[in-house]
Amino acid sequence: MIPARFPRPKPWTEVATLLVDVAIGRKPADLVVRNGRWVNVHSGEIIAGTDIAVVGGRFAYCGPDASHAIGQETVVVDAGGRYLVPGLCDAHMHVESGMVTVTEFSRAVIPHGTTSMFIDPHEIANVLGLPGVRLMHDEALAMPINVHVQMPSCVPSAPGLENAGAVLTVEDVAEAMTWENIIGLGEVMNFPGVAANNPVMSGEIAATVRAGKTVGGHYASPDLGLPFHGYVAGGPEDDHEGTRAEDAIARVRQGMKAMLRLGSAWYDVAEQIKAVTEQGIDPRNFILCTDDSHSGTLVNDGHMDRVVRHAIQQGLKPVTAIQMVTINTAQHFRLEREIGSIAPGRLADFLIVSNLAEMSIDQVYGRGVRLAANGELEADIPAYDYPASAKNTVKLGKHLAAADFDIKAPEGANKVRARVIGVIENQAPTRALEADLAVEDGLVAIDRAGDVCQISLVERHRGTGGVTNAFVSGFGYVEDCAMASSVAHDSHHIIVVGTNKQDMALAANRLAEVGGGVVLYSKGKELALVEMPIAGLMSDERAEIVAAKAEKLTEAMRKMGCSLNNAYMQHSLLALVVIPELRISDVGLVDVRTFEKVDLFV
């Protein structure tokens, strides 16, 4: 049974007669906001001197004078000529990337104007399977804002190239499509599988289409030739993996929605938005999203308000940018009559904004109730308790030692040429690099001067004790150190990156002790720790506490020599074997350009 912390709004059909009565003055509204500048995302206008009337959590009247809807009990708010903006929507995101629960994520983003989120919980699905998805689905229903859930499509994301903690089937997807709050299928990351008519991929997509719901996309290859055309023909309706203007244009021309993301570490809006600002492509099929937002970003920089500001700075008109986070998103998910605009019948999710270009949000309303003002949350959203079954998920099978991280050289070799994962700042793809490395006592050595350190993936779901060792470049570590994280998209084993094997062992063992999270060691000393006991992915603490711990981690990484923007996010994606070029998994090193396992040594 879903806990009813906040009343669910009644369907439009059940309150339509009441909306009519308020709209023409037969009954009073619950709330009237007067003298606003209406940002109308349907017409693209800003209409001064507008009043709005709300009853039953929905807009009843939007026009020049709502005095006829004011009764003795009506709450009246004077907008004072400020802008009335629809609540902002994040069209594609993963709550787990914020290190917090749905509840804490909501608490963090509501003051920033986010009133609708479309979440894909494929992180928890990779650890706990369908029961994990159900936990987040049910928690989402208890929020005072609209948190819609996409059913994860690829668990594991690349069968045969990784082993997750669970497997989701076509039957699981079909079952989830009957749940109240499932809005569609989450990003279909196995793009080669779609192009090859893999029966699991085609079966999941078919089950979603039969349910009349949206199929999310994820085409991470730069190849816009026949594989791309095959992928689109298979059914995905959007994509957030583009990085170039040509990527966005290709998707829109094929009838997809181009989702442009600005997350904590992914800066993909500036280049792709040129398709609109410089090449004149119709903006109706462009949507803004975050994909992955770190807790520190949410608390300190914002959420969708941050994305809108950034898009405006790239040359978009403010109303156009707002359309990309409101009506465009609503239409894509077939929710235009529920969210995405200030118009009669829609849920009364809106913002009072004093500066449109800067998205200076003074008040946030969800379903006609004021949830936040002047950057402070006013709604009392109690913590959500996760069951014991969602915890203690880090199973190493043994106590790790420094020797588990040894990389043996080929017999008799004095040096080796090794494949190296190359991190690209502010982007999800990596580069497939090579480096000549020295051999000492039969073991391959890292090259700190050349910015090549060690990366290891420790199996953590079945306690096999397995460790995959390889090399990575781009973090810039110059001290003896190691950082370990049980957040390792998408199979979520433990990734350890370090320059010192003793520290690598200590870091991995520490995560087993605390049930997961991220930790940094240097010379045997723990410098920073963010505990994430829920599936090894999420903290059960408040977002601001998690953000403070994450900031301590970031500062400690800087002291070790790492200057990457949001390096933790880069770290957590190094096992994502569906984004080119080179990744690590529990089965070995994977070349994602060919979707094949490759040897560490060239």
Coordinates of C-alpha atoms in Angstrom, one line a residue:
M1 CA 0.0 0.0 0.0
I2 CA 1.4 3.4 -1.0
P3 CA 1.6 5.8 2.0
A4 CA -0.6 8.8 1.2
R5 CA 1.6 11.6 2.6
F6 CA 0.3 14.1 0.1
P7 CA -3.2 13.8 -1.5
R8 CA -3.1 12.6 -5.1
P9 CA -4.9 15.0 -7.4
K10 CA -8.2 13.7 -8.8
P11 CA -8.4 13.0 -12.5
W12 CA -9.5 16.0 -14.6
T13 CA -12.7 14.0 -15.5
E14 CA -13.7 13.9 -11.9
V15 CA -13.2 17.6 -11.2
A16 CA -14.2 19.1 -14.6
T17 CA -17.6 20.4 -13.4
L18 CA -15.9 22.1 -10.5
L19 CA -13.3 23.7 -12.8
V20 CA -16.2 25.0 -14.9
D21 CA -18.0 26.4 -11.9
V22 CA -14.9 28.3 -10.7
A23 CA -14.0 29.5 -14.2
I24 CA -17.3 31.2 -14.7
G25 CA -17.8 32.4 -11.1
R26 CA -20.4 30.0 -9.6
K27 CA -17.9 28.7 -7.0
P28 CA -14.8 30.2 -5.4
A29 CA -11.3 29.1 -6.1
D30 CA -8.9 27.8 -3.5
L31 CA -6.1 30.1 -4.7
V32 CA -6.0 33.2 -6.9
V33 CA -2.8 34.7 -8.1
R34 CA -3.3 38.3 -9.5
N35 CA -1.3 40.6 -11.7
G36 CA 1.2 38.2 -13.1
R37 CA 3.0 38.1 -16.5
W38 CA 1.8 34.8 -17.9
V39 CA 4.5 32.8 -19.7
N40 CA 2.3 31.0 -22.1
V41 CA 4.2 28.1 -23.6
H42 CA 1.4 27.2 -26.0
S43 CA 1.5 30.5 -27.8
G44 CA 5.0 31.5 -27.0
E45 CA 3.8 34.8 -25.5
I46 CA 4.3 36.7 -22.3
I47 CA 1.0 38.2 -21.3
A48 CA 0.9 40.9 -18.7
G49 CA -1.9 41.6 -16.4
T50 CA -2.9 37.9 -15.9
D51 CA -4.8 36.3 -13.1
I52 CA -5.0 32.6 -12.4
A53 CA -7.5 30.7 -10.3
V54 CA -6.8 27.2 -8.8
V55 CA -9.2 24.7 -7.3
G56 CA -8.7 21.1 -6.4
G57 CA -5.0 21.3 -7.3
R58 CA -5.7 22.3 -11.0
F59 CA -6.0 25.5 -12.9
A60 CA -9.6 26.6 -13.5
Y61 CA -9.1 30.1 -15.0
C62 CA -6.2 31.9 -16.7
G63 CA -7.1 35.4 -17.9
P64 CA -7.2 39.1 -17.3
D65 CA -9.4 39.2 -14.1
A66 CA -10.2 36.4 -11.7
S67 CA -12.1 38.5 -9.2
H68 CA -15.2 36.5 -9.9
A69 CA -13.4 33.4 -8.5
I70 CA -12.5 34.9 -5.1
G71 CA -14.5 33.8 -2.1
Q72 CA -14.2 34.3 1.6
E73 CA -11.8 31.3 2.0
T74 CA -9.8 32.0 -1.2
V75 CA -6.1 32.6 -0.7
V76 CA -5.1 35.6 -2.8
V77 CA -1.5 36.2 -3.9
D78 CA -0.3 39.4 -5.6
A79 CA 2.4 38.5 -8.2
G80 CA 3.3 42.1 -8.5
G81 CA 4.0 42.0 -12.2
R82 CA 6.3 39.0 -11.8
Y83 CA 6.4 36.1 -14.3
L84 CA 4.1 33.1 -13.9
V85 CA 6.1 30.1 -15.2
P86 CA 5.0 26.5 -15.5
G87 CA 6.7 24.1 -13.1
L88 CA 9.9 22.8 -14.7
C89 CA 10.3 19.2 -15.9
D90 CA 13.4 17.0 -16.0
A91 CA 12.7 14.7 -18.8
H92 CA 15.5 12.2 -18.2
M93 CA 17.4 11.6 -14.9
H94 CA 18.6 9.1 -12.4
V95 CA 17.8 9.9 -8.8
E96 CA 20.6 7.6 -7.6
S97 CA 23.2 9.8 -9.2
G98 CA 22.4 12.4 -6.6
M99 CA 23.5 9.9 -3.9
V100 CA 20.1 10.3 -2.2
T101 CA 16.6 8.9 -2.2
V102 CA 13.6 10.1 -4.2
T103 CA 12.5 12.0 -1.1
E104 CA 15.7 13.8 -0.6
F105 CA 16.2 14.5 -4.3
S106 CA 12.7 16.1 -4.3
R107 CA 13.5 18.2 -1.2
A108 CA 16.6 19.5 -2.9
V109 CA 15.1 20.4 -6.3
I110 CA 11.7 21.8 -5.4
P111 CA 13.1 25.2 -4.3
H112 CA 14.8 25.3 -7.8
G113 CA 11.4 25.1 -9.5
T114 CA 11.3 21.4 -10.5
T115 CA 7.8 20.0 -10.2
S116 CA 8.0 17.1 -12.5
M117 CA 10.7 14.4 -12.9
F118 CA 10.9 11.5 -15.2
I119 CA 13.3 9.1 -13.5
D120 CA 14.9 5.9 -14.7
P121 CA 15.9 3.8 -11.7
H122 CA 18.1 1.4 -13.6
E123 CA 20.8 1.9 -11.0
I124 CA 18.9 0.2 -8.3
A125 CA 17.5 -2.3 -10.8
N126 CA 21.0 -3.5 -11.5
V127 CA 21.5 -4.3 -7.8
L128 CA 18.0 -5.3 -6.6
G129 CA 16.1 -6.1 -9.8
L130 CA 12.3 -5.5 -10.1
P131 CA 11.8 -5.2 -6.4
G132 CA 14.2 -2.3 -6.3
V133 CA 12.3 -0.6 -9.1
R134 CA 9.1 -1.1 -7.1
L135 CA 10.6 0.5 -4.1
M136 CA 11.4 3.7 -5.9
H137 CA 8.1 3.6 -7.8
D138 CA 6.2 3.6 -4.5
E139 CA 8.4 6.3 -3.0
A140 CA 7.8 8.5 -6.0
L141 CA 4.0 8.3 -5.5
A142 CA 4.4 9.7 -2.0
M143 CA 5.9 13.0 -3.2
P144 CA 4.1 16.4 -3.4
I145 CA 5.4 16.8 -7.0
N146 CA 5.1 14.6 -10.1
V147 CA 7.8 11.9 -10.1
H148 CA 7.1 9.6 -13.0
V149 CA 9.1 6.3 -13.4
Q150 CA 10.4 4.8 -16.5
M151 CA 10.9 1.0 -16.4
P152 CA 14.6 0.2 -16.8
S153 CA 15.1 -1.6 -20.1
C154 CA 18.7 -2.9 -20.0
V155 CA 19.6 -4.8 -16.9
P156 CA 22.4 -5.7 -17.6
S157 CA 23.1 -2.9 -20.1
A158 CA 25.3 -5.1 -22.3
P159 CA 24.6 -8.8 -21.8
G160 CA 27.7 -10.9 -22.2
L161 CA 30.0 -8.0 -21.5
E162 CA 29.1 -7.5 -17.8
N163 CA 27.2 -9.3 -15.0
A164 CA 24.9 -7.1 -12.9
G165 CA 23.3 -8.0 -9.6
A166 CA 20.0 -8.8 -11.4
V167 CA 18.4 -9.4 -14.8
L168 CA 15.2 -7.9 -16.0
T169 CA 13.1 -9.7 -18.6
V170 CA 10.4 -8.9 -21.2
E171 CA 7.9 -10.3 -18.7
D172 CA 9.2 -7.9 -16.0
V173 CA 8.7 -5.0 -18.4
A174 CA 5.2 -6.1 -19.3
E175 CA 4.3 -6.4 -15.6
A176 CA 5.7 -2.9 -14.8
M177 CA 3.6 -1.3 -17.6
T178 CA 0.5 -2.1 -15.5
W179 CA 1.8 -0.2 -12.5
E180 CA 0.2 3.2 -11.7
N181 CA 3.2 5.4 -12.0
I182 CA 5.2 3.8 -14.9
I183 CA 5.3 6.3 -17.7
G184 CA 7.3 4.4 -20.2
L185 CA 10.5 2.4 -21.0
G186 CA 13.8 3.8 -19.7
E187 CA 16.7 4.5 -22.1
V188 CA 17.3 1.6 -24.4
M189 CA 21.1 1.4 -24.1
N190 CA 21.6 -1.8 -26.0
F191 CA 21.6 0.0 -29.3
P192 CA 23.4 -2.8 -31.2
G193 CA 20.7 -5.1 -29.9
V194 CA 17.9 -3.0 -31.2
A195 CA 19.6 -2.7 -34.6
A196 CA 20.1 -6.5 -34.6
N197 CA 16.5 -7.2 -33.6
N198 CA 17.5 -8.8 -30.3
P199 CA 14.3 -10.4 -29.1
V200 CA 14.6 -9.0 -25.5
M201 CA 15.0 -5.4 -26.8
S202 CA 12.2 -5.8 -29.4
G203 CA 10.0 -7.5 -26.9
E204 CA 10.4 -4.8 -24.3
I205 CA 9.8 -2.1 -26.8
A206 CA 6.7 -3.8 -28.1
A207 CA 5.3 -4.3 -24.6
T208 CA 5.7 -0.5 -24.0
V209 CA 4.1 0.5 -27.3
R210 CA 1.2 -1.8 -26.6
A211 CA 0.7 -0.1 -23.3
G212 CA 0.6 3.3 -25.1
K213 CA 3.7 4.6 -23.3
T214 CA 6.9 6.3 -24.3
V215 CA 10.1 4.4 -25.3
G216 CA 13.2 6.1 -24.1
G217 CA 16.4 6.1 -26.2
H218 CA 20.2 6.0 -25.7
Y219 CA 22.2 5.9 -28.9
A220 CA 25.8 6.6 -27.8
S221 CA 27.6 6.0 -31.1
P222 CA 28.8 8.9 -33.3
D223 CA 27.9 6.8 -36.3
L224 CA 24.8 8.3 -37.9
G225 CA 24.7 5.7 -40.8
L226 CA 22.7 2.5 -41.1
P227 CA 23.1 1.4 -37.4
F228 CA 21.5 4.7 -36.3
H229 CA 18.7 4.3 -38.8
G230 CA 18.1 0.7 -37.7
Y231 CA 18.0 1.9 -34.1
V232 CA 15.3 4.6 -34.8
A233 CA 13.3 2.1 -36.8
G234 CA 13.2 -0.2 -33.7
G235 CA 11.1 2.3 -31.7
P236 CA 13.1 4.5 -29.3
E237 CA 11.5 8.0 -29.3
D238 CA 14.1 10.2 -27.8
D239 CA 17.9 10.4 -27.2
H240 CA 20.1 12.2 -24.7
E241 CA 23.5 10.9 -25.8
G242 CA 24.2 13.4 -28.6
T243 CA 27.2 15.8 -28.2
R244 CA 27.2 17.6 -31.6
A245 CA 24.7 19.8 -33.4
E246 CA 24.6 17.1 -36.1
D247 CA 23.5 14.6 -33.5
A248 CA 20.5 16.7 -32.5
I249 CA 19.5 17.4 -36.1
A250 CA 19.7 13.7 -37.1
R251 CA 17.5 12.7 -34.3
V252 CA 14.8 15.4 -34.9
R253 CA 14.8 14.7 -38.6
Q254 CA 14.0 11.0 -37.8
G255 CA 11.0 12.0 -35.6
M256 CA 12.8 11.6 -32.3
K257 CA 13.1 14.2 -29.5
A258 CA 16.6 15.5 -29.0
M259 CA 17.2 15.6 -25.3
L260 CA 20.1 17.9 -24.5
R261 CA 21.7 17.4 -21.1
L262 CA 23.5 19.5 -18.6
G263 CA 24.3 17.4 -15.6
S264 CA 27.0 17.7 -13.1
A265 CA 29.7 16.4 -15.5
W266 CA 27.9 16.3 -18.9
Y267 CA 27.9 19.6 -20.8
D268 CA 26.1 18.7 -24.0
V269 CA 23.8 21.7 -24.5
A270 CA 26.1 24.4 -25.9
E271 CA 27.1 22.5 -29.0
Q272 CA 23.8 20.9 -29.8
I273 CA 21.6 24.0 -29.2
K274 CA 23.4 25.5 -32.2
A275 CA 21.0 23.4 -34.3
V276 CA 18.3 25.8 -33.2
T277 CA 20.2 29.1 -32.7
E278 CA 22.4 28.9 -35.8
Q279 CA 20.7 26.4 -38.1
G280 CA 17.1 27.3 -37.5
I281 CA 15.8 23.8 -36.6
D282 CA 12.3 23.8 -35.1
P283 CA 12.7 23.9 -31.3
R284 CA 9.5 22.0 -30.6
N285 CA 11.3 18.7 -30.7
F286 CA 14.1 19.7 -28.3
I287 CA 14.0 18.9 -24.6
L288 CA 16.4 19.8 -21.8
C289 CA 17.4 17.4 -19.1
T290 CA 20.1 16.6 -16.6
D291 CA 20.6 12.8 -16.8
D292 CA 23.0 12.8 -13.7
S293 CA 23.1 15.4 -11.0
H294 CA 25.5 15.2 -8.1
S295 CA 24.1 16.2 -4.7
G296 CA 26.5 19.0 -4.5
T297 CA 25.2 20.4 -7.8
L298 CA 21.6 20.2 -6.6
V299 CA 22.2 22.0 -3.2
N300 CA 24.7 24.6 -4.4
D301 CA 23.9 25.3 -8.1
G302 CA 20.4 24.1 -8.8
H303 CA 18.6 21.7 -11.0
M304 CA 16.4 22.5 -14.1
D305 CA 16.6 26.2 -13.3
R306 CA 20.4 25.9 -13.8
V307 CA 19.8 24.1 -17.2
V308 CA 17.4 26.9 -18.3
R309 CA 19.9 29.6 -17.4
H310 CA 22.6 27.8 -19.3
A311 CA 20.4 27.4 -22.4
I312 CA 19.5 31.1 -22.4
Q313 CA 23.2 32.0 -22.1
Q314 CA 23.8 30.0 -25.3
G315 CA 21.4 32.3 -27.2
L316 CA 18.0 30.8 -26.8
K317 CA 15.1 33.1 -26.1
P318 CA 13.8 32.6 -22.5
V319 CA 10.4 31.5 -23.6
T320 CA 11.9 28.9 -26.0
A321 CA 14.2 27.6 -23.3
I322 CA 11.2 27.3 -20.9
Q323 CA 9.2 25.4 -23.5
M324 CA 12.0 22.9 -23.7
V325 CA 11.5 22.1 -20.0
T326 CA 7.7 22.3 -19.9
I327 CA 5.3 21.7 -22.7
N328 CA 7.8 19.9 -25.0
T329 CA 8.4 17.4 -22.2
A330 CA 4.7 17.0 -21.4
Q331 CA 3.8 16.4 -25.0
H332 CA 6.6 13.8 -25.4
F333 CA 5.3 11.7 -22.5
R334 CA 1.6 12.2 -23.5
L335 CA 0.9 14.3 -20.5
E336 CA 0.1 17.6 -22.2
R337 CA -3.4 17.7 -20.5
E338 CA -1.8 17.2 -17.0
I339 CA 1.5 19.1 -16.8
G340 CA 3.8 21.4 -18.7
S341 CA 1.7 24.6 -19.0
I342 CA -0.4 27.1 -17.1
A343 CA -3.7 26.4 -18.7
P344 CA -7.2 25.3 -17.5
G345 CA -7.4 21.7 -16.3
R346 CA -3.7 21.2 -15.9
L347 CA -2.1 20.5 -12.5
A348 CA -1.4 23.8 -10.8
D349 CA 2.4 23.5 -10.8
F350 CA 3.8 26.9 -11.4
L351 CA 6.5 29.4 -10.3
I352 CA 6.6 33.1 -9.5
V353 CA 9.8 34.4 -11.1
S354 CA 11.2 37.9 -10.7
N355 CA 13.9 37.6 -13.5
L356 CA 13.1 35.3 -16.4
A357 CA 16.5 35.2 -18.1
E358 CA 18.2 34.4 -14.7
M359 CA 15.4 32.1 -13.6
S360 CA 15.2 33.9 -10.2
I361 CA 12.5 31.8 -8.6
D362 CA 10.6 33.5 -5.7
Q363 CA 7.9 30.9 -5.1
V364 CA 7.2 27.4 -6.1
Y365 CA 3.7 25.8 -6.2
G366 CA 2.9 22.2 -6.7
R367 CA -0.8 21.2 -7.3
G368 CA -1.8 24.6 -6.0
V369 CA 0.1 24.4 -2.7
R370 CA 3.1 26.6 -2.0
L371 CA 6.1 24.3 -1.6
A372 CA 9.0 26.7 -1.4
A373 CA 9.8 30.4 -1.2
N374 CA 13.0 32.4 -1.7
G375 CA 15.0 29.3 -2.1
E376 CA 13.8 27.5 1.0
L377 CA 11.6 24.4 1.1
E378 CA 8.4 24.9 3.0
A379 CA 6.7 21.6 2.5
D380 CA 7.3 19.0 5.2
I381 CA 8.4 15.9 3.4
P382 CA 9.1 13.1 5.9
A383 CA 12.0 10.7 5.3
Y384 CA 11.2 7.5 3.5
D385 CA 12.3 4.2 5.2
Y386 CA 13.9 1.6 2.9
P387 CA 13.6 -2.0 4.1
A388 CA 16.5 -4.1 5.2
S389 CA 16.4 -6.0 2.0
A390 CA 17.7 -2.9 0.2
K391 CA 20.8 -2.7 2.4
N392 CA 24.0 -4.7 2.9
T393 CA 24.4 -5.4 -0.8
V394 CA 28.2 -5.2 -1.0
K395 CA 29.5 -8.7 -1.0
L396 CA 33.2 -9.0 -1.8
G397 CA 33.7 -12.7 -0.8
K398 CA 37.0 -12.0 0.8
H399 CA 39.2 -9.4 2.5
L400 CA 41.1 -7.8 -0.3
A401 CA 44.9 -7.4 -0.2
A402 CA 47.3 -5.3 -2.2
A403 CA 48.3 -8.3 -4.2
D404 CA 44.8 -8.5 -5.7
F405 CA 45.6 -5.4 -7.6
D406 CA 48.8 -6.7 -9.2
I407 CA 49.0 -6.5 -13.0
K408 CA 51.4 -9.2 -14.2
A409 CA 53.4 -8.5 -17.3
P410 CA 53.9 -11.0 -20.1
E411 CA 56.8 -13.4 -19.3
G412 CA 60.2 -11.8 -19.9
A413 CA 58.9 -8.3 -20.7
N414 CA 60.8 -5.3 -19.6
K415 CA 58.0 -2.9 -20.7
V416 CA 54.5 -3.3 -22.2
R417 CA 52.2 -1.3 -24.4
A418 CA 48.9 -1.2 -22.6
R419 CA 45.4 0.0 -23.5
V420 CA 44.3 2.9 -21.3
I421 CA 40.9 4.4 -20.7
G422 CA 41.1 8.1 -21.4
V423 CA 38.7 10.3 -19.4
I424 CA 37.2 13.3 -21.4
E425 CA 36.3 16.2 -19.1
N426 CA 32.6 17.1 -19.0
Q427 CA 31.6 14.3 -21.3
A428 CA 30.4 10.7 -20.9
P429 CA 32.5 9.1 -23.7
T430 CA 36.0 8.0 -23.1
R431 CA 39.0 7.6 -25.4
A432 CA 40.8 4.4 -26.2
L433 CA 44.4 5.3 -25.5
E434 CA 47.7 3.4 -25.4
A435 CA 50.7 3.9 -23.2
D436 CA 54.2 2.3 -22.9
L437 CA 54.6 1.3 -19.3
A438 CA 57.6 -0.1 -17.3
V439 CA 57.8 -3.5 -15.8
E440 CA 59.2 -3.9 -12.2
D441 CA 59.7 -7.4 -10.7
G442 CA 57.3 -8.9 -13.3
L443 CA 54.5 -6.4 -12.5
V444 CA 53.4 -3.5 -14.7
A445 CA 53.9 -0.1 -13.1
I446 CA 51.8 3.0 -13.4
D447 CA 53.2 6.2 -14.9
R448 CA 52.3 9.2 -12.7
A449 CA 54.3 11.5 -14.8
G450 CA 52.3 10.5 -17.8
D451 CA 49.0 10.6 -15.8
V452 CA 48.4 6.9 -16.1
C453 CA 47.1 5.3 -12.9
Q454 CA 45.4 2.0 -12.1
I455 CA 41.7 1.2 -12.4
S456 CA 40.2 -1.9 -10.9
L457 CA 36.7 -3.3 -10.8
V458 CA 35.9 -5.5 -7.8
E459 CA 32.9 -7.8 -8.1
R460 CA 30.4 -7.0 -5.4
H461 CA 27.1 -8.8 -6.0
R462 CA 27.9 -12.5 -5.7
G463 CA 31.0 -12.4 -3.5
T464 CA 33.2 -14.0 -6.1
G465 CA 36.3 -12.2 -5.0
G466 CA 37.0 -11.3 -8.7
V467 CA 39.1 -8.2 -9.5
T468 CA 39.6 -6.8 -13.0
N469 CA 42.7 -4.6 -13.3
A470 CA 43.5 -2.1 -16.1
F471 CA 44.7 1.5 -16.6
V472 CA 43.1 4.9 -16.8
S473 CA 44.3 8.4 -17.7
G474 CA 42.9 11.8 -16.9
F475 CA 42.5 12.1 -13.2
G476 CA 45.9 13.7 -12.6
Y477 CA 46.6 12.0 -9.2
V478 CA 50.2 12.7 -8.1
E479 CA 50.0 11.4 -4.5
D480 CA 49.7 7.9 -3.1
C481 CA 45.9 7.5 -3.0
A482 CA 42.9 5.5 -4.1
M483 CA 39.2 6.2 -4.5
A484 CA 36.6 3.5 -4.5
S485 CA 32.9 3.7 -5.3
S486 CA 30.1 1.2 -5.3
V487 CA 28.3 3.4 -7.7
A488 CA 29.7 2.2 -11.0
H489 CA 27.2 2.5 -13.9
D490 CA 25.5 0.4 -14.8
S491 CA 26.3 -2.9 -13.2
H492 CA 27.4 -1.2 -10.0
H493 CA 30.4 -3.3 -8.9
I494 CA 33.1 -1.4 -7.1
I495 CA 35.5 0.8 -9.1
V496 CA 38.8 1.7 -7.6
V497 CA 41.1 4.2 -9.2
G498 CA 44.5 4.7 -7.5
T499 CA 48.2 5.1 -7.5
N500 CA 48.9 2.8 -4.6
K501 CA 47.7 -0.8 -4.2
Q502 CA 47.6 -0.8 -0.4
D503 CA 45.3 2.2 -0.5
M504 CA 43.2 0.5 -3.2
A505 CA 42.6 -2.6 -1.0
L506 CA 41.8 -0.4 2.0
A507 CA 39.3 1.6 0.0
A508 CA 37.4 -1.4 -1.4
N509 CA 37.3 -3.2 2.0
R510 CA 36.0 0.0 3.6
L511 CA 33.0 0.0 1.3
A512 CA 32.2 -3.5 2.3
E513 CA 32.2 -2.4 5.9
V514 CA 29.7 0.5 5.4
G515 CA 27.5 -1.2 2.9
G516 CA 28.6 1.0 -0.1
G517 CA 29.4 4.5 -1.0
V518 CA 32.5 6.3 -2.1
V519 CA 35.7 6.7 -0.1
L520 CA 39.2 8.2 -0.6
Y521 CA 42.4 6.9 1.0
S522 CA 45.9 8.2 1.0
K523 CA 48.9 6.5 2.6
G524 CA 46.6 4.3 4.7
K525 CA 44.5 7.1 6.0
E526 CA 40.8 7.7 5.2
L527 CA 40.4 11.3 3.8
A528 CA 36.7 11.3 2.9
L529 CA 33.7 9.0 3.0
V530 CA 30.1 9.3 1.7
E531 CA 28.1 6.3 3.0
M532 CA 25.4 5.0 0.7
P533 CA 23.8 2.0 2.4
I534 CA 20.7 1.8 0.2
A535 CA 21.8 -0.7 -2.5
G536 CA 25.2 0.8 -2.3
L537 CA 23.9 3.7 -4.3
M538 CA 22.0 6.1 -2.1
S539 CA 22.4 7.7 1.3
D540 CA 19.6 7.7 3.9
E541 CA 20.8 11.2 5.1
R542 CA 19.5 14.6 4.1
A543 CA 20.7 16.0 0.8
E544 CA 22.6 18.9 2.4
I545 CA 24.5 16.5 4.6
V546 CA 25.4 14.3 1.7
A547 CA 26.4 17.4 -0.3
A548 CA 28.7 18.5 2.5
K549 CA 30.4 15.0 2.6
A550 CA 30.7 15.0 -1.2
E551 CA 32.3 18.4 -1.1
K552 CA 34.9 17.1 1.4
L553 CA 35.5 14.3 -1.0
T554 CA 36.0 16.7 -3.9
E555 CA 38.4 18.8 -1.9
A556 CA 40.4 15.7 -0.9
M557 CA 40.6 14.6 -4.6
R558 CA 42.0 18.1 -5.5
K559 CA 44.7 17.7 -2.9
M560 CA 45.7 14.4 -4.5
G561 CA 46.2 16.3 -7.8
C562 CA 42.8 15.8 -9.5
S563 CA 41.5 19.0 -11.1
L564 CA 38.7 17.4 -13.3
N565 CA 35.3 19.0 -13.0
N566 CA 33.1 16.7 -10.9
A567 CA 35.7 13.9 -11.1
Y568 CA 33.5 11.6 -9.0
M569 CA 30.9 11.5 -11.8
Q570 CA 33.6 10.6 -14.3
H571 CA 34.9 7.9 -12.0
S572 CA 31.4 6.4 -11.7
L573 CA 30.9 5.9 -15.4
L574 CA 34.2 4.1 -16.2
A575 CA 32.3 0.7 -16.3
L576 CA 29.5 1.9 -18.5
V577 CA 30.0 -0.5 -21.4
V578 CA 27.4 1.1 -23.6
I579 CA 29.2 4.4 -24.2
P580 CA 32.4 4.4 -26.4
E581 CA 35.2 4.0 -26.5
L582 CA 36.9 1.9 -23.8
R583 CA 35.5 0.7 -20.5
I584 CA 36.1 -1.9 -17.7
S585 CA 33.7 -4.6 -16.5
D586 CA 33.8 -7.7 -14.4
V587 CA 34.6 -9.7 -17.5
G588 CA 37.5 -7.6 -18.6
L589 CA 38.4 -4.6 -20.8
V590 CA 35.7 -3.7 -23.3
D591 CA 36.0 -1.8 -26.6
V592 CA 32.6 -0.3 -26.9
R593 CA 33.2 0.7 -30.5
T594 CA 33.1 -3.0 -31.5
F595 CA 31.3 -4.3 -28.3
E596 CA 34.1 -6.8 -27.8
K597 CA 36.4 -7.8 -24.9
V598 CA 40.0 -6.8 -25.7
D599 CA 43.3 -7.7 -24.1
L600 CA 44.9 -5.2 -21.7
F601 CA 48.2 -5.4 -23.6
V602 CA 48.5 -4.4 -27.3

